[in-house]
Amino acid sequence: MADIGVGLIGTGFMGKAHALAYRAAKAVLGDVPEARLELLCDTPAERARQMAGQFGFARCTDDWRSLVEDAKVDLVSITTPNRMHREMALAAIGAGKHVHCEKPMGLTLAEAEEMAEAARRAGVKTMVGYNYIKNPAFLHAQRLVRDGAIGRPVHFRGWVDEDYQADPDLPWTWRARLDEAGLGALGDLGCHLVSMAHGLMGPVESLVADMQTIHETRPLEGGAGHGKVENEDTATALVRFRGGAHGSLSTSRSAWGRKNRLGFEVHGTTGMIVFDQERMNELQIYRNEGPAGEQGFKTILTGPAHPPYGHFCPAPGHQLGINDLKVLEAGAFLRWIGGGEKSGPDFADALEFEKIIHAIATSARQGRRLVV
Amino acid sequence: MADIGVGLIGTGFMGKAHALAYRAAKAVLGDVPEARLELLCDTPAERARQMAGQFGFARCTDDWRSLVEDAKVDLVSITTPNRMHREMALAAIGAGKHVHCEKPMGLTLAEAEEMAEAARRAGVKTMVGYNYIKNPAFLHAQRLVRDGAIGRPVHFRGWVDEDYQADPDLPWTWRARLDEAGLGALGDLGCHLVSMAHGLMGPVESLVADMQTIHETRPLEGGAGHGKVENEDTATALVRFRGGAHGSLSTSRSAWGRKNRLGFEVHGTTGMIVFDQERMNELQIYRNEGPAGEQGFKTILTGPAHPPYGHFCPAPGHQLGINDLKVLEAGAFLRWIGGGEKSGPDFADALEFEKIIHAIATSARQGRRLVV
Amino acid sequence: MADIGVGLIGTGFMGKAHALAYRAAKAVLGDVPEARLELLCDTPAERARQMAGQFGFARCTDDWRSLVEDAKVDLVSITTPNRMHREMALAAIGAGKHVHCEKPMGLTLAEAEEMAEAARRAGVKTMVGYNYIKNPAFLHAQRLVRDGAIGRPVHFRGWVDEDYQADPDLPWTWRARLDEAGLGALGDLGCHLVSMAHGLMGPVESLVADMQTIHETRPLEGGAGHGKVENEDTATALVRFRGGAHGSLSTSRSAWGRKNRLGFEVHGTTGMIVFDQERMNELQIYRNEGPAGEQGFKTILTGPAHPPYGHFCPAPGHQLGINDLKVLEAGAFLRWIGGGEKSGPDFADALEFEKIIHAIATSARQGRRLVV
Amino acid sequence: MADIGVGLIGTGFMGKAHALAYRAAKAVLGDVPEARLELLCDTPAERARQMAGQFGFARCTDDWRSLVEDAKVDLVSITTPNRMHREMALAAIGAGKHVHCEKPMGLTLAEAEEMAEAARRAGVKTMVGYNYIKNPAFLHAQRLVRDGAIGRPVHFRGWVDEDYQADPDLPWTWRARLDEAGLGALGDLGCHLVSMAHGLMGPVESLVADMQTIHETRPLEGGAGHGKVENEDTATALVRFRGGAHGSLSTSRSAWGRKNRLGFEVHGTTGMIVFDQERMNELQIYRNEGPAGEQGFKTILTGPAHPPYGHFCPAPGHQLGINDLKVLEAGAFLRWIGGGEKSGPDFADALEFEKIIHAIATSARQGRRLVV
């Protein structure tokens, strides 16, 4: 397999995660093309230079436009703030590159639609960073649901909470602006939950929602009064899935003590499955089988019996981490680009997730049920 | 203190719980009047006779009307199916008795309102069986919230799930009928959750809800086809509290594996409190205090430092059980009747809880937000 | 069934637990004789009078000798400090009474042997307060082990920890004296663990042990220097069971945060069972069955499928408490006295448990393996 | 910093882990020399070739002797079966290479001593694969203990269990032979526990132990009868630490359901710390501070406040995995070789751990307490 030249824009939280993931993917997975770490972009140039040295990129730049057009770059990975995704992705697509973009794709649904349409027309391959659905524990849950291990799924409860905006004294930042950050908790967190709900229950048909801005203003840096928080701290939706199940989706960025509390319950006609990302190597399942006195929730520790865990470790219960999920995402994209099977979510798939978070916001503003 | 003559109607799940509770209350609590187990009613008469012997009632009857009018009965305890509550309670109130009634008070909101109004007019004392809010762990949560241990409460999530109607093959029973059972999961379970939400967050201002009947028909006994299920298996509401907080309330009677999953999260501006009735002697609290690296959810095991736990056991972590909560409820009622302080919920208080479950059902049927 | 006259000595922690248990036993269980609360003894007389009123005893006394000889007392319940057990039990046995004695039976093994021998000769029935082995969760574990649910049991780990002597600043009390308290953690806690190990694994054949006094002195009340702590804060033993399994038993009374941490792991050739008294309504089981990817520890919530839980509540997962275990113990004794089947542990059974804690102490002092 | 040429022997479980770790170390940590993946050895040659391609090694060989003498190799990483460690390590040391060896160092204590002595004399740097003590959660526990967060540590309980030899029907392999595998559970697992106990409590002074071979024979492949199992399935030791604390160490390779159950309790005079590798991103701590009713075990999720977690992810609770621990180990070794501070365990440090497992085996065979 020919190797694939990677151009990465951004060196922050997700930038580093992408760099590590592309660096490790072939060594871990074996059956994917080598990612050639070709070009790294950040500003200022010195930052790009330093991180290229650390991450092992061959070259660096502070000009993302030159990156997306670089002849040796086959795949552009976009990990910049959300407001820049659209412009960069469209440019990369325009240059015929495959695009790996962090979630959410855009600030608005219109942006995401434009990006998905551009990719479709250009025929390039895309991937969006919904890494939690790459977790072997989640994949196992999907298989169990699909195979009827809990009967017909009839109800879903999901939540995704963190506490990075819980402190009332945190200063006002761009995160609070609709035109910089777009949605609040829904965009940062809620879309991950939607990706899980969709993977387990199928598409949402309609929903009614509520949102809340807990901290309506935040102190401006420098003591110059307070700035308005324009987006939501929490959002909750009552959803109906096309398959007939009902459920709820909840998110908060102001939930003290929750660090990555992304989880769900799938209620089936013969059992239940429960997951919590804060214990991402565990899956709980209850099945109505055997005598009543022997029933209970079983805690499954993931292992080689839950592919693709075995690529990381041949022993069960030894635990994968968050960066391993990104290796699976990068590997899936490399495999697809290299001629293997598609394993999304690409822009078209991700658009379906992002429609839901925008529908939640719209429903909450309008106070009525929306058909999605 | 003079003792108080108890007349108990019903000897099933709650009937036995009331009998044990009144039998134990003074011995456990010390400062309440003795409950004189005066008269037990059930049908047939033989059942009443047998259970009176077991429970230690002085007399028995199969005629509840004679019980509510019995001169030696001061307090009538009603543990019969919900459809009988109204008639029995009104008769007991009419006879000037104090009334302890299981929840929900009535099949409909109109019934509950009629009962509350009758009790108010008659000036008798009443108590409704919302026993979970007597749990020392819950009382501690209330104290913590009230004392600002988690700052200002801004969000609430609650759930109450069981699985007694999860099996699609269970036969059709009276439980499925609106005119026999009233609401489904909301009436059996949801009202307990409302009692907790109210105790922690104060009254609900408005809500929008959805309901679902998972198993729309059930096989009739005897193989004669199927009967229609008229009430809900699940219900979920997005609520706004008068105090400004938002939240959600969820209930299901078809949640496999959940046996008494009544719990909540209270999100505050400086912390969070989490509770689960299936581990009813534990309370979890997170506080934003001390260095970041030392923060985490603390699991508090209830003990004598959480009154009234100490009446049952002087050692922490030794665990109370469900029947102990009923002792606290019966004891609170005896104390009030005996001249002590009121500790509800009486009919007026319980009416506020039951308004909410009926509002949830109405909102779900109408598909719109209701102001409560 | 004729009722059985109960004379209770002591009104403290265990005194109250016995009073509540005898008061409730028939009402809960149905098939046991009524316990007539005949006579309560404590000092001073005023305390006895007050508590007799609260608990519902017909009479009271401050003279335990008159109690054990009282004609209307059939059963003497001894809940006084350990150093008094022997004398009271021998007197009660001498008077032909059945004896319910708290654990441990005596300060020394010699005392326990004398008590067991006296009971045997007199032909009276006895019961010792090993209430944790009455837990439906424990009984279920026993059934599972006996029925081969985890194959042949091959290894055992047990622990029982509390923290009532963890604080170095606690004053010196009688608890620290060998001639008042006897053993330390072993006598208070360790013997409970032995009762469980014995019930699951059968008798111990040999052991080697170590003990430790963490806080070698404690401040005397009134600031008059320090008193010596003569007994152990922790003890651990490596045991071999007659059936061939190995294992370990650990106890500490100085384990911060542990409130009633009595638990075990039974390792079998096809599975494992795990229990923790601090979550006394749960049992965990792992079975090597089905595909590797579906295996995990199952958490069983006790319910009516785990007798005798159903006597307390017809709904699973609703939780029993510590006092319910005492009801089961008192009920078992009443049933036996009333002509029903024996359900120990009587003095002879308990002697086997107490031999082990004394063997642990002896092994630790001598530094060598002992055959029990 | 000059890069460091890595020669890796072995491509199995640990071989892959080392390859991934050296590949990632600089990219993750930043401040360590680049590991140049120079030479990979395995047999047959085709396997070496294939895995070199996957892992990204520049060259491959099937002759480990040529690897240890290769001029471009600075660091030899040994991940072969235990019986080969000694010969390979001595050869690498003889060639003046730095050596990274998996644990345990040798089959026997004599082997380990010879290796440590050779390294000392040659002045090369060494590292042994005790990766669990690189866990940020463990390092935080160490800091807490050292800083007195739980007072003086007075008692320790540790366990390390897996179930890879639990099934009686597993065929006989080299694992069962003393001269191929050396110790059983103690060598595979127990030494990890010792590394933790040592890191928290300091050196062991004396111990008394017991061992058990649960499955005394195993079926030979091909149906030719049974082979004898020469080493232990479980071992347990009662230890006394030089600092005065007591404790116990337990291990089993036949503990159904345990996949990587490596954990401990440190009992201190003012608190307790609890850890379980199966939830490797969590640490529990109880502190005797504040009112009794507010005390409880706190579950800390590791994050950037627990260095070096932040190198992997800037967000707490997002979880590290087992391979991340190996990155920390490889990085520590690279840093030291590159002129930075030592961060062991080197051969001399690891020898102290391995002395303990051999002392446990000796004590168990001799049936008496040994001073270490």
CSV table of N, CA, C and O in Angstrom, one decimal, chain A residues 13 16 20 22-24 26-30 34 53-55 132 162 257 259-260 277-282 299 301 310-324, chain D residues 13 16 20 23-24 26-30 34 53-55 132 162 257 259-260 277-282 299 301 310-324:
chain,number,residue,atom,x,y,z
A,13,PHE,N,-5.4,20.4,21.7
A,13,PHE,CA,-5.9,19.2,22.2
A,13,PHE,C,-6.1,18.2,21.0
A,13,PHE,O,-5.5,17.1,21.0
A,16,LYS,N,-2.9,17.5,18.6
A,16,LYS,CA,-2.0,16.5,19.1
A,16,LYS,C,-2.6,15.1,19.0
A,16,LYS,O,-1.9,14.1,18.6
A,20,LEU,N,-0.7,12.1,17.0
A,20,LEU,CA,-0.4,10.8,17.6
A,20,LEU,C,-1.1,9.6,16.9
A,20,LEU,O,-0.5,8.6,16.7
A,22,TYR,N,-2.2,9.4,13.7
A,22,TYR,CA,-1.7,9.1,12.4
A,22,TYR,C,-0.3,8.5,12.5
A,22,TYR,O,0.0,7.6,11.7
A,23,ARG,N,0.4,8.9,13.5
A,23,ARG,CA,1.8,8.3,13.7
A,23,ARG,C,1.7,6.9,14.1
A,23,ARG,O,2.5,6.0,13.8
A,24,ALA,N,0.6,6.5,14.8
A,24,ALA,CA,0.5,5.1,15.4
A,24,ALA,C,-0.3,4.2,14.6
A,24,ALA,O,-0.2,3.0,14.7
A,26,LYS,N,-0.7,2.7,11.6
A,26,LYS,CA,-0.3,1.5,10.9
A,26,LYS,C,0.4,0.5,11.9
A,26,LYS,O,0.2,-0.7,11.8
A,27,ALA,N,1.2,1.1,12.8
A,27,ALA,CA,1.9,0.2,13.7
A,27,ALA,C,0.9,-0.6,14.6
A,27,ALA,O,1.1,-1.7,14.9
A,28,VAL,N,-0.2,0.1,14.9
A,28,VAL,CA,-1.2,-0.6,15.8
A,28,VAL,C,-2.0,-1.6,14.9
A,28,VAL,O,-2.2,-2.7,15.3
A,29,LEU,N,-2.5,-1.1,13.8
A,29,LEU,CA,-3.5,-1.9,13.1
A,29,LEU,C,-3.0,-2.8,12.0
A,29,LEU,O,-3.7,-3.8,11.7
A,30,GLY,N,-1.8,-2.5,11.5
A,30,GLY,CA,-1.2,-3.4,10.5
A,30,GLY,C,-1.8,-3.3,9.1
A,30,GLY,O,-1.0,-3.1,8.1
A,34,GLU,N,0.5,3.4,5.6
A,34,GLU,CA,1.3,4.3,6.5
A,34,GLU,C,0.9,5.7,6.2
A,34,GLU,O,0.7,6.2,5.1
A,53,GLY,N,8.7,19.2,15.1
A,53,GLY,CA,9.8,18.4,15.6
A,53,GLY,C,9.3,17.4,16.6
A,53,GLY,O,9.8,16.2,16.6
A,54,GLN,N,8.4,17.8,17.5
A,54,GLN,CA,8.0,16.9,18.5
A,54,GLN,C,7.1,15.7,17.9
A,54,GLN,O,7.3,14.6,18.2
A,55,PHE,N,6.2,16.1,17.0
A,55,PHE,CA,5.3,15.1,16.4
A,55,PHE,C,5.9,14.3,15.3
A,55,PHE,O,5.4,13.2,15.0
A,132,TYR,N,-15.8,8.7,19.8
A,132,TYR,CA,-16.4,7.8,20.8
A,132,TYR,C,-17.1,6.6,20.2
A,132,TYR,O,-17.2,5.6,20.9
A,162,GLU,N,-20.0,17.7,31.0
A,162,GLU,CA,-18.7,18.0,31.5
A,162,GLU,C,-18.8,19.2,32.4
A,162,GLU,O,-19.9,19.7,32.6
A,257,GLY,N,-18.1,18.0,38.4
A,257,GLY,CA,-17.7,16.6,38.7
A,257,GLY,C,-17.7,15.7,37.5
A,257,GLY,O,-17.0,14.7,37.5
A,259,LYS,N,-16.5,14.8,34.0
A,259,LYS,CA,-15.3,15.1,33.2
A,259,LYS,C,-15.4,14.6,31.8
A,259,LYS,O,-14.9,15.3,30.8
A,260,ASN,N,-16.1,13.6,31.6
A,260,ASN,CA,-16.4,13.1,30.2
A,260,ASN,C,-17.6,12.1,30.3
A,260,ASN,O,-17.5,10.9,29.9
A,277,GLN,N,-18.8,6.7,29.4
A,277,GLN,CA,-17.5,6.9,28.8
A,277,GLN,C,-16.4,7.1,29.9
A,277,GLN,O,-15.3,6.9,29.7
A,278,GLU,N,-16.9,7.5,31.1
A,278,GLU,CA,-15.9,7.7,32.1
A,278,GLU,C,-15.3,6.3,32.6
A,278,GLU,O,-14.4,6.3,33.4
A,279,ARG,N,-16.0,5.3,32.2
A,279,ARG,CA,-15.5,3.9,32.4
A,279,ARG,C,-15.6,3.2,31.1
A,279,ARG,O,-16.3,2.3,30.9
A,280,MET,N,-14.8,3.8,30.1
A,280,MET,CA,-15.0,3.5,28.7
A,280,MET,C,-14.6,2.1,28.3
A,280,MET,O,-14.9,1.6,27.2
A,281,ASN,N,-14.0,1.3,29.2
A,281,ASN,CA,-13.7,-0.1,28.9
A,281,ASN,C,-14.7,-1.1,29.5
A,281,ASN,O,-14.4,-2.2,29.6
A,282,GLU,N,-15.8,-0.5,29.9
A,282,GLU,CA,-16.9,-1.4,30.5
A,282,GLU,C,-18.2,-1.2,29.8
A,282,GLU,O,-18.5,-0.1,29.3
A,299,THR,N,-21.3,-6.7,34.1
A,299,THR,CA,-20.3,-5.7,33.7
A,299,THR,C,-19.2,-6.4,32.9
A,299,THR,O,-18.4,-7.2,33.4
A,301,LEU,N,-15.9,-6.3,30.8
A,301,LEU,CA,-14.6,-5.6,30.5
A,301,LEU,C,-14.2,-5.8,29.1
A,301,LEU,O,-14.1,-7.0,28.7
A,310,GLY,N,-8.2,-5.9,20.3
A,310,GLY,CA,-7.0,-6.8,20.2
A,310,GLY,C,-5.8,-6.2,19.5
A,310,GLY,O,-4.7,-6.6,19.7
A,311,HIS,N,-6.0,-5.2,18.6
A,311,HIS,CA,-4.9,-4.6,18.0
A,311,HIS,C,-4.0,-3.8,19.0
A,311,HIS,O,-2.9,-3.6,18.7
A,312,PHE,N,-4.6,-3.4,20.1
A,312,PHE,CA,-3.9,-2.7,21.1
A,312,PHE,C,-3.2,-3.6,22.1
A,312,PHE,O,-2.2,-3.3,22.7
A,313,CYS,N,-3.9,-4.7,22.4
A,313,CYS,CA,-3.5,-5.5,23.5
A,313,CYS,C,-4.2,-6.8,23.4
A,313,CYS,O,-5.4,-6.9,23.2
A,314,PRO,N,-3.4,-7.9,23.6
A,314,PRO,CA,-4.1,-9.2,23.5
A,314,PRO,C,-4.8,-9.7,24.8
A,314,PRO,O,-5.4,-10.8,24.8
A,315,ALA,N,-4.7,-8.9,25.8
A,315,ALA,CA,-5.2,-9.3,27.1
A,315,ALA,C,-6.4,-8.4,27.5
A,315,ALA,O,-6.4,-7.2,27.3
A,316,PRO,N,-7.5,-9.1,27.9
A,316,PRO,CA,-8.7,-8.3,28.2
A,316,PRO,C,-8.5,-7.5,29.5
A,316,PRO,O,-7.6,-7.8,30.3
A,317,GLY,N,-9.3,-6.5,29.6
A,317,GLY,CA,-9.3,-5.7,30.9
A,317,GLY,C,-8.1,-4.8,31.1
A,317,GLY,O,-8.0,-4.2,32.1
A,318,HIS,N,-7.2,-4.7,30.1
A,318,HIS,CA,-6.0,-3.9,30.3
A,318,HIS,C,-6.2,-2.5,29.9
A,318,HIS,O,-5.4,-1.7,30.2
A,319,GLN,N,-7.4,-2.2,29.3
A,319,GLN,CA,-7.8,-0.8,29.1
A,319,GLN,C,-7.2,-0.1,27.9
A,319,GLN,O,-6.0,0.1,27.8
A,320,LEU,N,-8.1,0.5,27.1
A,320,LEU,CA,-7.7,1.4,26.1
A,320,LEU,C,-8.0,2.8,26.7
A,320,LEU,O,-8.7,3.0,27.7
A,321,GLY,N,-7.4,3.8,26.0
A,321,GLY,CA,-7.5,5.2,26.5
A,321,GLY,C,-8.1,6.0,25.3
A,321,GLY,O,-8.3,5.5,24.2
A,322,ILE,N,-8.3,7.3,25.6
A,322,ILE,CA,-9.0,8.2,24.6
A,322,ILE,C,-8.2,8.3,23.3
A,322,ILE,O,-8.7,8.3,22.2
A,323,ASN,N,-6.8,8.3,23.4
A,323,ASN,CA,-6.0,8.4,22.2
A,323,ASN,C,-6.1,7.2,21.3
A,323,ASN,O,-5.9,7.3,20.1
A,324,ASP,N,-6.4,6.1,22.0
A,324,ASP,CA,-6.5,4.9,21.1
A,324,ASP,C,-7.8,5.0,20.3
A,324,ASP,O,-7.8,4.4,19.1
D,13,PHE,N,3.0,-9.7,22.7
D,13,PHE,CA,2.3,-8.7,23.5
D,13,PHE,C,3.2,-7.6,23.9
D,13,PHE,O,2.9,-6.4,23.5
D,16,LYS,N,5.1,-5.6,20.9
D,16,LYS,CA,4.3,-4.6,20.2
D,16,LYS,C,4.2,-3.4,21.1
D,16,LYS,O,4.3,-2.2,20.7
D,20,LEU,N,5.3,0.4,20.0
D,20,LEU,CA,4.4,1.5,20.0
D,20,LEU,C,4.9,2.6,20.9
D,20,LEU,O,4.8,3.8,20.6
D,23,ARG,N,7.9,4.4,19.5
D,23,ARG,CA,7.4,5.2,18.4
D,23,ARG,C,6.7,6.5,18.8
D,23,ARG,O,6.8,7.5,18.2
D,24,ALA,N,6.0,6.4,20.0
D,24,ALA,CA,5.2,7.6,20.4
D,24,ALA,C,5.9,8.5,21.4
D,24,ALA,O,5.4,9.6,21.6
D,26,LYS,N,8.5,10.5,22.1
D,26,LYS,CA,8.8,11.9,21.9
D,26,LYS,C,7.6,12.7,21.5
D,26,LYS,O,7.4,13.9,21.9
D,27,ALA,N,6.8,12.2,20.6
D,27,ALA,CA,5.6,12.9,20.1
D,27,ALA,C,4.7,13.3,21.3
D,27,ALA,O,4.1,14.3,21.4
D,28,VAL,N,4.6,12.3,22.2
D,28,VAL,CA,3.7,12.6,23.4
D,28,VAL,C,4.4,13.5,24.4
D,28,VAL,O,3.8,14.5,24.9
D,29,LEU,N,5.6,13.2,24.7
D,29,LEU,CA,6.2,13.9,25.9
D,29,LEU,C,7.0,15.1,25.6
D,29,LEU,O,7.2,16.0,26.4
D,30,GLY,N,7.5,15.2,24.4
D,30,GLY,CA,8.2,16.4,23.9
D,30,GLY,C,9.6,16.5,24.4
D,30,GLY,O,10.5,16.8,23.6
D,34,GLU,N,14.4,11.5,20.5
D,34,GLU,CA,13.6,10.7,19.6
D,34,GLU,C,14.2,9.3,19.6
D,34,GLU,O,15.4,9.1,19.7
D,53,GLY,N,8.0,-3.8,9.2
D,53,GLY,CA,7.2,-3.0,8.3
D,53,GLY,C,6.1,-2.4,9.0
D,53,GLY,O,5.8,-1.2,8.8
D,54,GLN,N,5.4,-3.1,9.8
D,54,GLN,CA,4.2,-2.6,10.5
D,54,GLN,C,4.6,-1.5,11.5
D,54,GLN,O,4.0,-0.5,11.6
D,55,PHE,N,5.6,-1.9,12.3
D,55,PHE,CA,6.0,-1.0,13.4
D,55,PHE,C,6.9,0.2,13.0
D,55,PHE,O,7.1,1.1,13.7
D,132,TYR,N,3.1,-0.4,35.6
D,132,TYR,CA,1.9,0.1,36.3
D,132,TYR,C,2.3,1.2,37.3
D,132,TYR,O,1.4,2.0,37.7
D,162,GLU,N,-5.6,-12.5,37.8
D,162,GLU,CA,-6.1,-12.6,36.4
D,162,GLU,C,-6.7,-14.0,36.3
D,162,GLU,O,-6.7,-14.8,37.3
D,257,GLY,N,-12.8,-14.1,36.1
D,257,GLY,CA,-13.4,-12.8,36.0
D,257,GLY,C,-12.5,-11.6,36.2
D,257,GLY,O,-12.8,-10.5,35.8
D,259,LYS,N,-9.4,-9.7,35.1
D,259,LYS,CA,-8.6,-9.5,33.9
D,259,LYS,C,-7.3,-8.8,34.1
D,259,LYS,O,-6.3,-9.0,33.4
D,260,ASN,N,-7.3,-7.9,35.0
D,260,ASN,CA,-6.1,-7.2,35.4
D,260,ASN,C,-6.3,-6.5,36.7
D,260,ASN,O,-6.2,-5.3,36.9
D,277,GLN,N,-6.5,-1.4,39.2
D,277,GLN,CA,-6.0,-1.2,37.8
D,277,GLN,C,-7.1,-1.4,36.8
D,277,GLN,O,-7.0,-0.9,35.7
D,278,GLU,N,-8.1,-2.2,37.1
D,278,GLU,CA,-9.2,-2.4,36.1
D,278,GLU,C,-10.0,-1.1,36.0
D,278,GLU,O,-10.8,-1.0,35.0
D,279,ARG,N,-9.8,-0.2,36.9
D,279,ARG,CA,-10.3,1.2,36.7
D,279,ARG,C,-9.2,2.1,36.9
D,279,ARG,O,-9.1,2.9,37.8
D,280,MET,N,-8.2,2.0,36.0
D,280,MET,CA,-6.9,2.6,36.2
D,280,MET,C,-6.8,4.1,36.2
D,280,MET,O,-5.8,4.7,36.5
D,281,ASN,N,-7.9,4.8,35.8
D,281,ASN,CA,-8.0,6.2,35.8
D,281,ASN,C,-8.7,6.8,37.0
D,281,ASN,O,-9.1,7.9,37.0
D,282,GLU,N,-8.9,6.0,38.0
D,282,GLU,CA,-9.6,6.4,39.2
D,282,GLU,C,-8.7,6.1,40.4
D,282,GLU,O,-8.0,5.1,40.5
D,299,THR,N,-13.9,9.6,44.8
D,299,THR,CA,-13.3,9.0,43.6
D,299,THR,C,-12.8,10.1,42.7
D,299,THR,O,-13.5,10.9,42.1
D,301,LEU,N,-11.0,11.2,39.4
D,301,LEU,CA,-10.7,10.8,38.0
D,301,LEU,C,-9.4,11.5,37.6
D,301,LEU,O,-9.3,12.7,37.7
D,310,GLY,N,-1.3,15.0,31.5
D,310,GLY,CA,-1.5,16.1,30.6
D,310,GLY,C,-0.8,15.9,29.3
D,310,GLY,O,-1.2,16.5,28.3
D,311,HIS,N,0.3,15.2,29.3
D,311,HIS,CA,1.0,14.9,28.0
D,311,HIS,C,0.1,14.2,27.0
D,311,HIS,O,0.3,14.3,25.8
D,312,PHE,N,-0.8,13.4,27.5
D,312,PHE,CA,-1.7,12.7,26.6
D,312,PHE,C,-3.0,13.4,26.2
D,312,PHE,O,-3.5,13.2,25.2
D,313,CYS,N,-3.4,14.2,27.2
D,313,CYS,CA,-4.8,14.9,27.0
D,313,CYS,C,-4.9,16.0,28.0
D,313,CYS,O,-4.6,15.8,29.1
D,314,PRO,N,-5.4,17.2,27.5
D,314,PRO,CA,-5.5,18.3,28.4
D,314,PRO,C,-6.8,18.3,29.2
D,314,PRO,O,-7.0,19.1,30.0
D,315,ALA,N,-7.6,17.3,29.0
D,315,ALA,CA,-9.0,17.2,29.6
D,315,ALA,C,-9.0,16.1,30.6
D,315,ALA,O,-8.6,15.0,30.3
D,316,PRO,N,-9.5,16.3,31.8
D,316,PRO,CA,-9.5,15.3,32.8
D,316,PRO,C,-10.6,14.2,32.5
D,316,PRO,O,-11.5,14.5,31.7
D,317,GLY,N,-10.4,13.0,33.0
D,317,GLY,CA,-11.5,12.0,32.9
D,317,GLY,C,-11.6,11.4,31.5
D,317,GLY,O,-12.5,10.6,31.3
D,318,HIS,N,-10.7,11.8,30.6
D,318,HIS,CA,-10.8,11.2,29.2
D,318,HIS,C,-10.1,9.9,29.1
D,318,HIS,O,-10.2,9.3,28.1
D,319,GLN,N,-9.3,9.5,30.1
D,319,GLN,CA,-8.8,8.1,30.2
D,319,GLN,C,-7.5,7.8,29.4
D,319,GLN,O,-7.5,8.0,28.2
D,320,LEU,N,-6.5,7.4,30.2
D,320,LEU,CA,-5.4,6.7,29.5
D,320,LEU,C,-5.6,5.2,29.4
D,320,LEU,O,-6.5,4.7,30.1
D,321,GLY,N,-4.8,4.6,28.6
D,321,GLY,CA,-4.9,3.1,28.5
D,321,GLY,C,-3.5,2.5,28.8
D,321,GLY,O,-2.6,3.2,29.1
D,322,ILE,N,-3.5,1.2,28.7
D,322,ILE,CA,-2.3,0.4,29.1
D,322,ILE,C,-1.1,0.8,28.3
D,322,ILE,O,0.0,0.9,28.8
D,323,ASN,N,-1.3,1.1,27.0
D,323,ASN,CA,-0.2,1.4,26.1
D,323,ASN,C,0.4,2.8,26.5
D,323,ASN,O,1.6,3.0,26.2
D,324,ASP,N,-0.4,3.6,27.0
D,324,ASP,CA,0.1,4.9,27.5
D,324,ASP,C,1.1,4.8,28.6
D,324,ASP,O,2.0,5.5,28.7
